[in-house]
mmCIF file of C-alpha atoms in Angstrom:
data_model
loop_
_atom_site.group_PDB
_atom_site.id
_atom_site.type_symbol
_atom_site.label_atom_id
_atom_site.label_comp_id
_atom_site.label_asym_id
_atom_site.label_seq_id
_atom_site.Cartn_x
_atom_site.Cartn_y
_atom_site.Cartn_z
ATOM 1 C CA MET A 1 -24.978 -30.016 1.381
ATOM 2 C CA ALA A 2 -26.082 -33.245 0.918
ATOM 3 C CA THR A 3 -23.626 -36.072 0.375
ATOM 4 C CA GLY A 4 -25.927 -38.307 -2.455
ATOM 5 C CA SER A 5 -24.327 -42.020 -3.438
ATOM 6 C CA GLY A 6 -26.338 -42.176 -7.026
ATOM 7 C CA ALA A 7 -24.511 -40.960 -10.001
ATOM 8 C CA ALA A 8 -26.579 -38.444 -10.244
ATOM 9 C CA ALA A 9 -26.750 -37.309 -6.209
ATOM 10 C CA ALA A 10 -22.774 -36.806 -7.370
ATOM 11 C CA ALA A 11 -23.503 -34.548 -10.624
ATOM 12 C CA ALA A 12 -25.782 -32.349 -8.951
ATOM 13 C CA ASP A 13 -22.969 -31.734 -7.009
ATOM 14 C CA ALA A 14 -20.811 -31.282 -8.867
ATOM 15 C CA GLU A 15 -22.986 -29.352 -10.252
ATOM 16 C CA GLU A 16 -24.038 -27.111 -7.324
ATOM 17 C CA LYS A 17 -20.436 -27.356 -5.830
ATOM 18 C CA GLU A 18 -20.105 -25.258 -9.317
ATOM 19 C CA SER A 19 -21.542 -22.791 -9.112
ATOM 20 C CA GLY A 20 -21.906 -21.716 -6.496
ATOM 21 C CA SER A 21 -24.835 -22.228 -3.786
ATOM 22 C CA ARG A 22 -24.149 -25.229 -1.728
ATOM 23 C CA MET A 23 -24.442 -24.373 1.460
ATOM 24 C CA ILE A 24 -21.128 -23.566 4.530
ATOM 25 C CA THR A 25 -21.789 -23.241 8.298
ATOM 26 C CA LEU A 26 -19.346 -20.817 10.283
ATOM 27 C CA THR A 27 -20.045 -21.178 14.174
ATOM 28 C CA SER A 28 -18.435 -18.016 16.198
ATOM 29 C CA ASN A 29 -16.470 -18.282 19.498
ATOM 30 C CA GLU A 30 -19.378 -17.901 20.908
ATOM 31 C CA GLY A 31 -20.916 -21.277 19.591
ATOM 32 C CA LYS A 32 -23.488 -19.783 17.573
ATOM 33 C CA ALA A 33 -23.987 -21.197 14.072
ATOM 34 C CA PHE A 34 -24.594 -19.587 10.655
ATOM 35 C CA VAL A 35 -24.901 -20.410 7.478
ATOM 36 C CA VAL A 36 -24.261 -18.851 4.077
ATOM 37 C CA THR A 37 -24.233 -19.381 0.318
ATOM 38 C CA GLU A 38 -20.388 -21.391 -0.177
ATOM 39 C CA ALA A 39 -20.254 -18.382 -2.998
ATOM 40 C CA SER A 40 -20.090 -16.272 -0.018
ATOM 41 C CA ALA A 41 -18.124 -18.391 2.183
ATOM 42 C CA ARG A 42 -15.236 -17.968 -0.258
ATOM 43 C CA GLN A 43 -14.696 -14.335 -0.183
ATOM 44 C CA SER A 44 -12.548 -15.525 2.685
ATOM 45 C CA ALA A 45 -9.012 -16.604 1.169
ATOM 46 C CA THR A 46 -9.060 -18.524 4.781
ATOM 47 C CA ILE A 47 -12.535 -21.432 3.892
ATOM 48 C CA ARG A 48 -11.991 -20.963 -0.010
ATOM 49 C CA SER A 49 -8.766 -22.915 0.813
ATOM 50 C CA MET A 50 -9.975 -25.422 3.566
ATOM 51 C CA VAL A 51 -13.019 -26.283 1.082
ATOM 52 C CA ASP A 52 -11.060 -26.457 -1.353
ATOM 53 C CA ASP A 53 -8.350 -28.750 0.108
ATOM 54 C CA GLY A 54 -11.975 -31.042 0.592
ATOM 55 C CA GLY A 55 -12.000 -29.975 4.767
ATOM 56 C CA CYS A 56 -15.069 -30.689 6.099
ATOM 57 C CA VAL A 57 -17.626 -28.404 4.276
ATOM 58 C CA ASP A 58 -20.258 -30.722 6.404
ATOM 59 C CA LYS A 59 -19.400 -30.250 9.727
ATOM 60 C CA GLY A 60 -19.275 -26.319 9.546
ATOM 61 C CA PHE A 61 -15.761 -24.191 10.339
ATOM 62 C CA PRO A 62 -15.725 -23.120 14.017
ATOM 63 C CA LEU A 63 -14.388 -19.079 13.808
ATOM 64 C CA PRO A 64 -12.844 -19.446 17.680
ATOM 65 C CA ASN A 65 -11.698 -15.716 17.288
ATOM 66 C CA VAL A 66 -14.495 -14.216 15.961
ATOM 67 C CA ASP A 67 -17.499 -12.805 18.135
ATOM 68 C CA SER A 68 -20.805 -13.806 16.848
ATOM 69 C CA LYS A 69 -22.104 -10.113 16.219
ATOM 70 C CA THR A 70 -18.935 -9.388 14.069
ATOM 71 C CA LEU A 71 -19.457 -12.541 12.172
ATOM 72 C CA ALA A 72 -22.375 -11.161 11.781
ATOM 73 C CA ARG A 73 -21.204 -8.005 9.598
ATOM 74 C CA VAL A 74 -18.686 -9.872 8.254
ATOM 75 C CA ILE A 75 -21.065 -11.840 6.702
ATOM 76 C CA GLN A 76 -23.282 -9.265 5.390
ATOM 77 C CA TYR A 77 -20.620 -7.947 3.660
ATOM 78 C CA CYS A 78 -19.164 -11.652 1.979
ATOM 79 C CA ASP A 79 -22.654 -12.251 1.561
ATOM 80 C CA GLU A 80 -23.290 -8.732 -0.831
ATOM 81 C CA HIS A 81 -19.530 -9.400 -3.144
ATOM 82 C CA GLY A 82 -20.410 -13.271 -3.499
ATOM 83 C CA ASN A 83 -24.119 -13.118 -3.756
ATOM 84 C CA LYS A 84 -24.569 -10.609 -6.652
ATOM 85 C CA GLU A 85 -22.617 -9.961 -10.370
ATOM 86 C CA ALA A 86 -20.613 -7.289 -10.973
ATOM 87 C CA HIS A 87 -20.672 -7.164 -14.163
ATOM 88 C CA THR A 88 -22.211 -4.581 -15.140
ATOM 89 C CA VAL A 89 -21.813 -0.794 -14.373
ATOM 90 C CA ASP A 90 -24.741 -0.723 -12.568
ATOM 91 C CA GLU A 91 -23.648 -4.304 -10.693
ATOM 92 C CA ARG A 92 -20.796 -2.284 -10.089
ATOM 93 C CA ALA A 93 -21.820 1.303 -8.442
ATOM 94 C CA ALA A 94 -24.201 -0.835 -6.409
ATOM 95 C CA LEU A 95 -21.569 -2.883 -4.872
ATOM 96 C CA ALA A 96 -19.737 0.538 -4.359
ATOM 97 C CA LYS A 97 -22.464 2.066 -3.064
ATOM 98 C CA PHE A 98 -23.106 -0.750 0.045
ATOM 99 C CA ASP A 99 -19.281 -0.669 0.587
ATOM 100 C CA LYS A 100 -18.860 3.496 1.465
ATOM 101 C CA ASP A 101 -22.235 3.140 3.471
ATOM 102 C CA PHE A 102 -20.776 -0.148 4.933
ATOM 103 C CA ILE A 103 -17.692 1.512 5.808
ATOM 104 C CA ALA A 104 -19.607 4.916 6.879
ATOM 105 C CA GLU A 105 -21.668 2.891 9.200
ATOM 106 C CA LEU A 106 -18.390 1.116 10.996
ATOM 107 C CA ASP A 107 -16.832 4.261 10.478
ATOM 108 C CA ALA A 108 -19.109 5.170 13.745
ATOM 109 C CA ASP A 109 -17.904 2.453 16.222
ATOM 110 C CA LYS A 110 -14.204 2.019 15.929
ATOM 111 C CA ALA A 111 -14.159 -0.907 18.659
ATOM 112 C CA PHE A 112 -16.170 -2.565 16.403
ATOM 113 C CA LEU A 113 -14.179 -1.570 13.383
ATOM 114 C CA TYR A 114 -11.407 -3.283 14.675
ATOM 115 C CA ASP A 115 -12.359 -6.203 15.292
ATOM 116 C CA VAL A 116 -14.389 -6.354 11.844
ATOM 117 C CA THR A 117 -10.845 -5.577 11.057
ATOM 118 C CA MET A 118 -9.281 -8.206 12.417
ATOM 119 C CA ALA A 119 -11.358 -11.018 11.511
ATOM 120 C CA ALA A 120 -10.822 -9.812 7.539
ATOM 121 C CA ASN A 121 -7.196 -10.385 8.356
ATOM 122 C CA TYR A 122 -7.508 -13.513 10.293
ATOM 123 C CA LEU A 123 -10.432 -14.632 7.589
ATOM 124 C CA HIS A 124 -8.071 -13.119 4.702
ATOM 125 C CA ILE A 125 -11.101 -11.813 2.856
ATOM 126 C CA GLN A 126 -9.231 -8.954 0.711
ATOM 127 C CA GLY A 127 -11.707 -6.591 -0.528
ATOM 128 C CA LEU A 128 -13.221 -6.042 3.469
ATOM 129 C CA PHE A 129 -9.663 -5.773 4.738
ATOM 130 C CA ALA A 130 -8.747 -3.036 2.440
ATOM 131 C CA LEU A 131 -11.910 -0.768 3.082
ATOM 132 C CA THR A 132 -11.437 -1.454 6.703
ATOM 133 C CA THR A 133 -7.661 -1.403 6.479
ATOM 134 C CA GLN A 134 -8.145 2.423 4.465
ATOM 135 C CA CYS A 135 -11.574 3.284 5.962
ATOM 136 C CA ILE A 136 -8.055 4.421 9.809
ATOM 137 C CA ALA A 137 -6.082 5.292 7.344
ATOM 138 C CA ASP A 138 -8.168 7.972 6.105
ATOM 139 C CA THR A 139 -8.649 9.109 10.041
ATOM 140 C CA ILE A 140 -4.923 9.576 10.373
ATOM 141 C CA LYS A 141 -4.033 11.107 6.792
ATOM 142 C CA GLY A 142 -3.083 15.513 7.373
ATOM 143 C CA LYS A 143 -2.686 15.241 11.166
ATOM 144 C CA THR A 144 0.199 16.277 13.124
ATOM 145 C CA PRO A 145 1.983 13.260 15.317
ATOM 146 C CA GLU A 146 -0.272 14.827 18.075
ATOM 147 C CA GLU A 147 -3.676 14.976 16.442
ATOM 148 C CA ILE A 148 -3.230 11.198 16.414
ATOM 149 C CA ARG A 149 -2.364 9.987 19.796
ATOM 150 C CA THR A 150 -6.103 12.925 20.674
ATOM 151 C CA ALA A 151 -8.181 11.247 18.137
ATOM 152 C CA PHE A 152 -6.724 7.429 18.811
ATOM 153 C CA GLY A 153 -6.287 8.186 22.189
ATOM 154 C CA ILE A 154 -2.390 6.229 22.623
ATOM 155 C CA GLU A 155 -0.077 7.602 24.987
ATOM 156 C CA TYR A 156 2.703 9.423 24.714
ATOM 157 C CA ASP A 157 5.286 6.692 25.723
ATOM 158 C CA LEU A 158 8.214 8.929 23.678
ATOM 159 C CA THR A 159 11.799 8.860 25.730
ATOM 160 C CA ALA A 160 13.715 11.813 25.122
ATOM 161 C CA GLN A 161 16.355 9.565 22.498
ATOM 162 C CA ASP A 162 12.770 8.395 20.012
ATOM 163 C CA GLU A 163 11.563 12.483 20.451
ATOM 164 C CA GLU A 164 15.764 13.365 19.002
ATOM 165 C CA GLU A 165 15.028 11.062 16.374
ATOM 166 C CA ILE A 166 11.691 12.693 15.696
ATOM 167 C CA LYS A 167 13.828 15.547 15.261
ATOM 168 C CA GLU A 168 16.263 14.232 12.774
ATOM 169 C CA GLU A 169 13.724 13.677 10.742
ATOM 170 C CA ASP A 170 11.320 16.531 11.260
ATOM 171 C CA THR A 171 14.093 18.707 9.740
ATOM 172 C CA HIS A 172 14.396 16.789 6.423
ATOM 173 C CA ALA A 173 10.068 16.511 6.027
ATOM 174 C CA MET W 1 -15.369 -7.889 22.482
ATOM 175 C CA GLY W 2 -13.248 -9.795 20.157
ATOM 176 C CA LYS W 3 -10.261 -12.486 21.389
ATOM 177 C CA LEU W 4 -8.395 -11.442 18.086
ATOM 178 C CA ARG W 5 -7.542 -7.834 19.491
ATOM 179 C CA ARG W 6 -4.719 -7.924 22.146
ATOM 180 C CA VAL W 7 -5.265 -7.304 25.729
ATOM 181 C CA GLY W 8 -4.102 -5.202 27.764
ATOM 182 C CA GLY W 9 -4.321 -2.062 26.056
ATOM 183 C CA GLU W 10 -4.527 0.881 27.758
ATOM 184 C CA GLY W 11 -7.481 3.890 28.643
ATOM 185 C CA ASN W 12 -9.880 4.362 24.874
ATOM 186 C CA ASP W 13 -6.433 3.195 22.977
ATOM 187 C CA LEU W 14 -8.448 0.379 20.550
ATOM 188 C CA ILE W 15 -6.139 1.130 17.828
ATOM 189 C CA SER W 16 -3.311 0.157 19.597
ATOM 190 C CA GLU W 17 -4.887 -3.913 20.468
ATOM 191 C CA LEU W 18 -3.938 -4.443 15.678
ATOM 192 C CA ASN W 19 -1.399 -6.219 15.334
ATOM 193 C CA ASP W 20 1.129 -4.881 13.426
ATOM 194 C CA ASP W 21 0.183 -7.061 10.800
ATOM 195 C CA VAL W 22 -3.127 -4.913 10.817
ATOM 196 C CA LEU W 23 -1.188 -1.685 11.370
ATOM 197 C CA VAL W 24 1.398 -1.933 9.207
ATOM 198 C CA ARG W 25 -1.434 -2.230 6.255
ATOM 199 C CA VAL W 26 -2.705 0.526 7.801
ATOM 200 C CA LEU W 27 0.807 2.501 7.323
ATOM 201 C CA ASP W 28 0.895 1.388 4.120
ATOM 202 C CA SER W 29 -2.642 2.367 2.959
ATOM 203 C CA LEU W 30 -1.433 6.477 3.832
ATOM 204 C CA PRO W 31 -0.928 8.695 0.697
ATOM 205 C CA THR W 32 2.969 9.324 1.353
ATOM 206 C CA MET W 33 5.361 8.780 3.201
ATOM 207 C CA ALA W 34 5.523 11.514 4.840
ATOM 208 C CA ASP W 35 2.272 10.719 6.216
ATOM 209 C CA VAL W 36 3.376 7.392 7.941
ATOM 210 C CA ALA W 37 6.730 9.587 9.580
ATOM 211 C CA ARG W 38 3.905 11.019 11.221
ATOM 212 C CA ALA W 39 2.481 8.236 12.413
ATOM 213 C CA CYS W 40 5.055 6.632 12.981
ATOM 214 C CA ALA W 41 6.388 9.881 15.660
ATOM 215 C CA ALA W 42 2.882 8.510 17.840
ATOM 216 C CA SER W 43 4.334 6.640 19.418
ATOM 217 C CA ARG W 44 7.221 4.202 19.939
ATOM 218 C CA ARG W 45 5.338 0.924 18.800
ATOM 219 C CA TRP W 46 4.267 2.766 16.007
ATOM 220 C CA ARG W 47 7.611 3.129 15.593
ATOM 221 C CA HIS W 48 8.876 0.342 15.610
ATOM 222 C CA LEU W 49 6.387 -0.583 12.706
ATOM 223 C CA SER W 50 8.282 2.503 10.175
ATOM 224 C CA THR W 51 10.601 0.534 9.319
ATOM 225 C CA ARG W 52 8.597 -2.733 7.766
ATOM 226 C CA VAL W 53 6.020 -0.313 5.218
ATOM 227 C CA PRO W 54 6.475 -2.199 1.926
ATOM 228 C CA SER W 55 5.737 0.574 -0.025
ATOM 229 C CA LEU W 56 7.386 3.675 -0.235
ATOM 230 C CA ARG W 57 5.377 7.034 -1.503
ATOM 231 C CA PHE W 58 6.748 10.224 -2.485
ATOM 232 C CA GLY W 59 5.047 13.878 -3.394
ATOM 233 C CA PHE W 60 5.993 17.066 -3.911
ATOM 234 C CA THR W 61 4.700 19.787 -5.699
ATOM 235 C CA GLU W 62 5.245 23.813 -5.146
ATOM 236 C CA ASP W 63 1.951 24.715 -4.917
ATOM 237 C CA GLY W 64 1.892 27.861 -2.567
ATOM 238 C CA VAL W 65 4.917 28.644 -2.198
ATOM 239 C CA ASP W 66 5.318 32.366 -4.112
ATOM 240 C CA ALA W 67 9.373 32.642 -3.867
ATOM 241 C CA LYS W 68 11.793 30.379 -5.602
ATOM 242 C CA PRO W 69 14.046 30.567 -3.408
ATOM 243 C CA LYS W 70 12.036 28.772 -0.592
ATOM 244 C CA ARG W 71 10.078 26.751 -3.869
ATOM 245 C CA ARG W 72 14.208 25.554 -4.243
ATOM 246 C CA GLU W 73 14.734 25.254 -0.104
ATOM 247 C CA LYS W 74 11.128 23.258 0.147
ATOM 248 C CA PHE W 75 12.457 20.912 -3.003
ATOM 249 C CA TYR W 76 15.628 20.038 -1.181
ATOM 250 C CA ARG W 77 14.594 19.321 2.276
ATOM 251 C CA PHE W 78 12.196 17.415 -0.129
ATOM 252 C CA VAL W 79 15.176 14.897 -1.218
ATOM 253 C CA ALA W 80 16.547 15.070 1.749
ATOM 254 C CA PHE W 81 13.332 13.378 3.578
ATOM 255 C CA VAL W 82 12.938 10.975 0.558
ATOM 256 C CA ASN W 83 17.037 9.683 0.607
ATOM 257 C CA HIS W 84 16.876 9.908 5.002
ATOM 258 C CA VAL W 85 14.064 6.797 3.884
ATOM 259 C CA LEU W 86 15.390 5.076 1.524
ATOM 260 C CA ASP W 87 18.854 5.128 3.514
ATOM 261 C CA ALA W 88 17.026 3.731 6.897
ATOM 262 C CA ARG W 89 15.638 0.842 5.072
ATOM 263 C CA ALA W 90 18.166 0.199 3.028
ATOM 264 C CA ALA W 91 18.944 -2.168 5.844
ATOM 265 C CA SER W 92 15.813 -4.336 5.746
ATOM 266 C CA ALA W 93 14.747 -6.159 2.570
ATOM 267 C CA GLY W 94 10.698 -5.905 1.406
ATOM 268 C CA ILE W 95 10.707 -2.729 -0.259
ATOM 269 C CA GLU W 96 7.419 -3.437 -2.752
ATOM 270 C CA GLN W 97 7.186 -0.144 -4.099
ATOM 271 C CA LEU W 98 9.032 3.125 -4.304
ATOM 272 C CA ALA W 99 6.369 6.051 -5.617
ATOM 273 C CA ILE W 100 7.892 9.774 -6.665
ATOM 274 C CA SER W 101 5.703 12.355 -7.815
ATOM 275 C CA ILE W 102 7.858 15.689 -8.188
ATOM 276 C CA GLU W 103 6.639 18.663 -10.168
ATOM 277 C CA LEU W 104 9.073 20.861 -9.972
ATOM 278 C CA TYR W 105 8.924 24.690 -12.356
ATOM 279 C CA ASP W 106 12.707 24.895 -11.297
ATOM 280 C CA ARG W 107 15.799 23.215 -12.305
ATOM 281 C CA GLY W 108 17.921 20.505 -9.952
ATOM 282 C CA ALA W 109 15.713 17.227 -9.732
ATOM 283 C CA ALA W 110 17.553 15.063 -12.250
ATOM 284 C CA HIS W 111 20.830 14.739 -10.213
ATOM 285 C CA ALA W 112 18.193 13.085 -6.915
ATOM 286 C CA VAL W 113 16.100 11.610 -9.304
ATOM 287 C CA ALA W 114 19.591 9.560 -11.043
ATOM 288 C CA ALA W 115 20.076 8.189 -6.848
ATOM 289 C CA TRP W 116 16.474 6.781 -6.728
ATOM 290 C CA ILE W 117 16.612 5.260 -9.499
ATOM 291 C CA ARG W 118 20.015 3.153 -9.151
ATOM 292 C CA TYR W 119 18.537 2.678 -5.536
ATOM 293 C CA VAL W 120 16.162 0.515 -6.585
ATOM 294 C CA MET W 121 17.515 -1.826 -8.655
ATOM 295 C CA ARG W 122 20.333 -2.392 -5.959
ATOM 296 C CA HIS W 123 17.761 -2.744 -3.039
ATOM 297 C CA ALA W 124 15.564 -5.140 -5.384
ATOM 298 C CA ALA W 125 11.840 -3.068 -5.442
ATOM 299 C CA LYS W 126 8.981 -5.133 -7.161
ATOM 300 C CA SER W 127 7.987 -1.553 -8.835
ATOM 301 C CA LEU W 128 9.290 1.860 -9.551
ATOM 302 C CA ALA W 129 7.016 4.179 -10.674
ATOM 303 C CA LEU W 130 8.364 7.776 -10.769
ATOM 304 C CA ASP W 131 6.527 10.863 -12.226
ATOM 305 C CA LEU W 132 8.783 13.967 -13.169
ATOM 306 C CA HIS W 133 7.684 16.957 -14.961
ATOM 307 C CA LEU W 134 10.321 19.479 -14.778
ATOM 308 C CA PRO W 135 10.477 22.875 -16.635
ATOM 309 C CA GLU W 136 9.889 23.670 -19.933
ATOM 310 C CA ASP W 137 13.416 24.786 -20.561
ATOM 311 C CA PRO W 138 15.804 24.463 -23.084
ATOM 312 C CA SER W 139 18.434 26.229 -21.336
ATOM 313 C CA PHE W 140 17.557 23.488 -18.326
ATOM 314 C CA ALA W 141 18.787 20.590 -20.727
ATOM 315 C CA ASP W 142 22.082 19.359 -19.394
ATOM 316 C CA PHE W 143 19.536 19.783 -15.702
ATOM 317 C CA ASN W 144 16.888 18.291 -16.631
ATOM 318 C CA THR W 145 18.762 15.406 -18.346
ATOM 319 C CA ILE W 146 18.516 11.925 -15.936
ATOM 320 C CA ASP W 147 22.180 10.445 -16.535
ATOM 321 C CA LEU W 148 22.772 6.883 -16.043
ATOM 322 C CA ASP W 149 24.915 5.787 -18.709
ATOM 323 C CA ASP W 150 27.261 4.081 -16.009
ATOM 324 C CA LEU W 151 24.550 2.339 -14.196
ATOM 325 C CA SER W 152 24.213 -1.316 -14.167
ATOM 326 C CA MET W 153 20.716 -1.287 -14.653
ATOM 327 C CA VAL W 154 19.922 -5.252 -13.830
ATOM 328 C CA SER W 155 17.439 -6.310 -11.925
ATOM 329 C CA ARG W 156 15.979 -8.917 -11.467
ATOM 330 C CA ARG W 157 13.605 -9.199 -9.186
ATOM 331 C CA LEU W 158 11.040 -5.665 -11.098
ATOM 332 C CA GLU W 159 8.027 -6.539 -11.981
ATOM 333 C CA THR W 160 6.630 -2.901 -13.071
ATOM 334 C CA MET W 161 8.586 0.179 -13.885
ATOM 335 C CA THR W 162 6.427 3.651 -14.928
ATOM 336 C CA LEU W 163 8.681 6.621 -16.715
ATOM 337 C CA SER W 164 6.729 9.279 -16.738
ATOM 338 C CA LEU W 165 9.017 11.878 -17.600
ATOM 339 C CA ALA W 166 7.911 15.584 -18.743
ATOM 340 C CA TYR W 167 11.096 17.804 -20.273
ATOM 341 C CA VAL W 168 13.250 15.018 -19.067
ATOM 342 C CA ARG W 169 15.854 13.574 -20.725
ATOM 343 C CA LEU W 170 17.404 10.518 -20.647
ATOM 344 C CA ARG W 171 20.603 9.223 -20.477
ATOM 345 C CA LEU W 172 20.916 5.326 -21.190
ATOM 346 C CA PRO W 173 23.628 3.006 -21.093
ATOM 347 C CA ALA W 174 26.245 3.390 -23.808
ATOM 348 C CA ALA W 175 25.118 0.318 -27.034
ATOM 349 C CA ALA W 176 28.411 -0.912 -26.496
ATOM 350 C CA THR W 177 26.906 -1.980 -22.902
ATOM 351 C CA ALA W 178 23.656 -2.944 -23.768
ATOM 352 C CA THR W 179 23.737 -6.078 -22.110
ATOM 353 C CA ALA W 180 23.584 -4.088 -18.990
ATOM 354 C CA VAL W 181 20.498 -3.266 -19.381
ATOM 355 C CA VAL W 182 18.046 -6.541 -17.705
ATOM 356 C CA PHE W 183 14.754 -6.776 -16.228
ATOM 357 C CA ASP W 184 14.438 -10.756 -16.458
ATOM 358 C CA SER W 185 11.221 -10.573 -14.159
ATOM 359 C CA LEU W 186 9.012 -7.042 -16.158
ATOM 360 C CA VAL W 187 6.000 -8.187 -17.242
ATOM 361 C CA ASP W 188 4.674 -3.905 -17.190
ATOM 362 C CA LEU W 189 7.123 -1.028 -18.762
ATOM 363 C CA SER W 190 4.929 2.333 -19.245
ATOM 364 C CA PHE W 191 6.617 5.834 -20.417
ATOM 365 C CA LYS W 192 5.232 8.385 -20.849
ATOM 366 C CA GLY W 193 6.936 11.651 -23.061
ATOM 367 C CA ILE W 194 10.848 10.557 -22.608
ATOM 368 C CA ARG W 195 12.992 11.601 -25.009
ATOM 369 C CA LEU W 196 15.406 9.324 -24.583
ATOM 370 C CA VAL W 197 19.546 10.498 -26.376
ATOM 371 C CA GLY W 198 23.499 9.304 -27.599
ATOM 372 C CA ALA W 199 23.802 7.468 -30.582
ATOM 373 C CA GLY W 200 21.222 4.324 -31.169
ATOM 374 C CA ALA W 201 19.083 5.380 -28.699
ATOM 375 C CA ASP W 202 15.166 4.085 -29.177
ATOM 376 C CA SER W 203 12.880 2.251 -27.818
ATOM 377 C CA SER W 204 13.148 -0.996 -29.202
ATOM 378 C CA ARG W 205 16.570 -1.621 -27.396
ATOM 379 C CA LEU W 206 14.926 -1.230 -24.331
ATOM 380 C CA CYS W 207 12.064 -3.533 -25.511
ATOM 381 C CA ALA W 208 14.219 -6.481 -26.722
ATOM 382 C CA ALA W 209 16.180 -6.268 -23.503
ATOM 383 C CA THR W 210 11.905 -7.482 -21.602
ATOM 384 C CA PRO W 211 10.700 -10.148 -22.179
ATOM 385 C CA LEU W 212 7.152 -8.785 -21.184
ATOM 386 C CA GLU W 213 3.826 -10.137 -21.383
ATOM 387 C CA HIS W 214 1.451 -8.776 -24.500
#
């Protein structure tokens, strides 16, 4: 945040960068600003590479593809994983518990789950993307095609040729 | 609603508004290709994504099938399904992983398995994991031998190979053609329960051929 010109300020700046305590501003497509720690923002490979490339950290990062509600939820995940340690067994268990509760809550609101999934993909937040896509996959797992269509409201649009091919595959499965 | 989602989805079909990369990752998170095949029979959109899934995972168990002929039929259908998927993918690039797990109390798997190992060498997958449990019966020894001695085991892309083979024999290329076993890119190799047969067969010969990182 502070851009000092003296050697002491530069050293302090470097130290701040080292410890990840520098603050970064992310702005949603509705213009709402969210101030997060650099450690939290670095959960996103997209932002991480912009910061490391000497991007304009002070001006902040506008995210034209992410709305405020989604960004707030994404930041909740990044804060937990970026700001907390995961060295001891207890710390890792606490993070696993956070993930479990986090995804259970999202799973109850599919539209929101998909928004967060898309944002995780766009921002390249590996852990969050793995968590949300696995959650969607778990809903699909073990279901027949008809059950999948029902669960997700997918319209039946297969042609006669598709049906023929699927029948052919089915005799093998 | 986020702008990232595709517009134009009808009704409640929110999942089809996700982009292709996301849906492919969802399919890739399913436990086996049987799940992928069912999901890709849901709609035309999903059908087009089936050949983009990078991890091909298959699993077979005889659990729940009592009669021996039925067990054998179930296994033959499994082999046909694996071969069907591999055929469909032969032309497309981008197979990262082939993982096959088989628990079998009847003979007859080794031939199919040898063909799958050849496939991995030909189609440049990054990772191969075979977990085979075949019947423990000396009279099945020939049926349980995976014959690779005519295979040129060369892959410049394979990074991980895990062979967990219970009661399986693996016959590798003869010593005269030992240079035929070349894995330039392999960094992780594990064997479990393997018995090497044939003259001069020892594991050091295998490992010497691979630049493993320790």
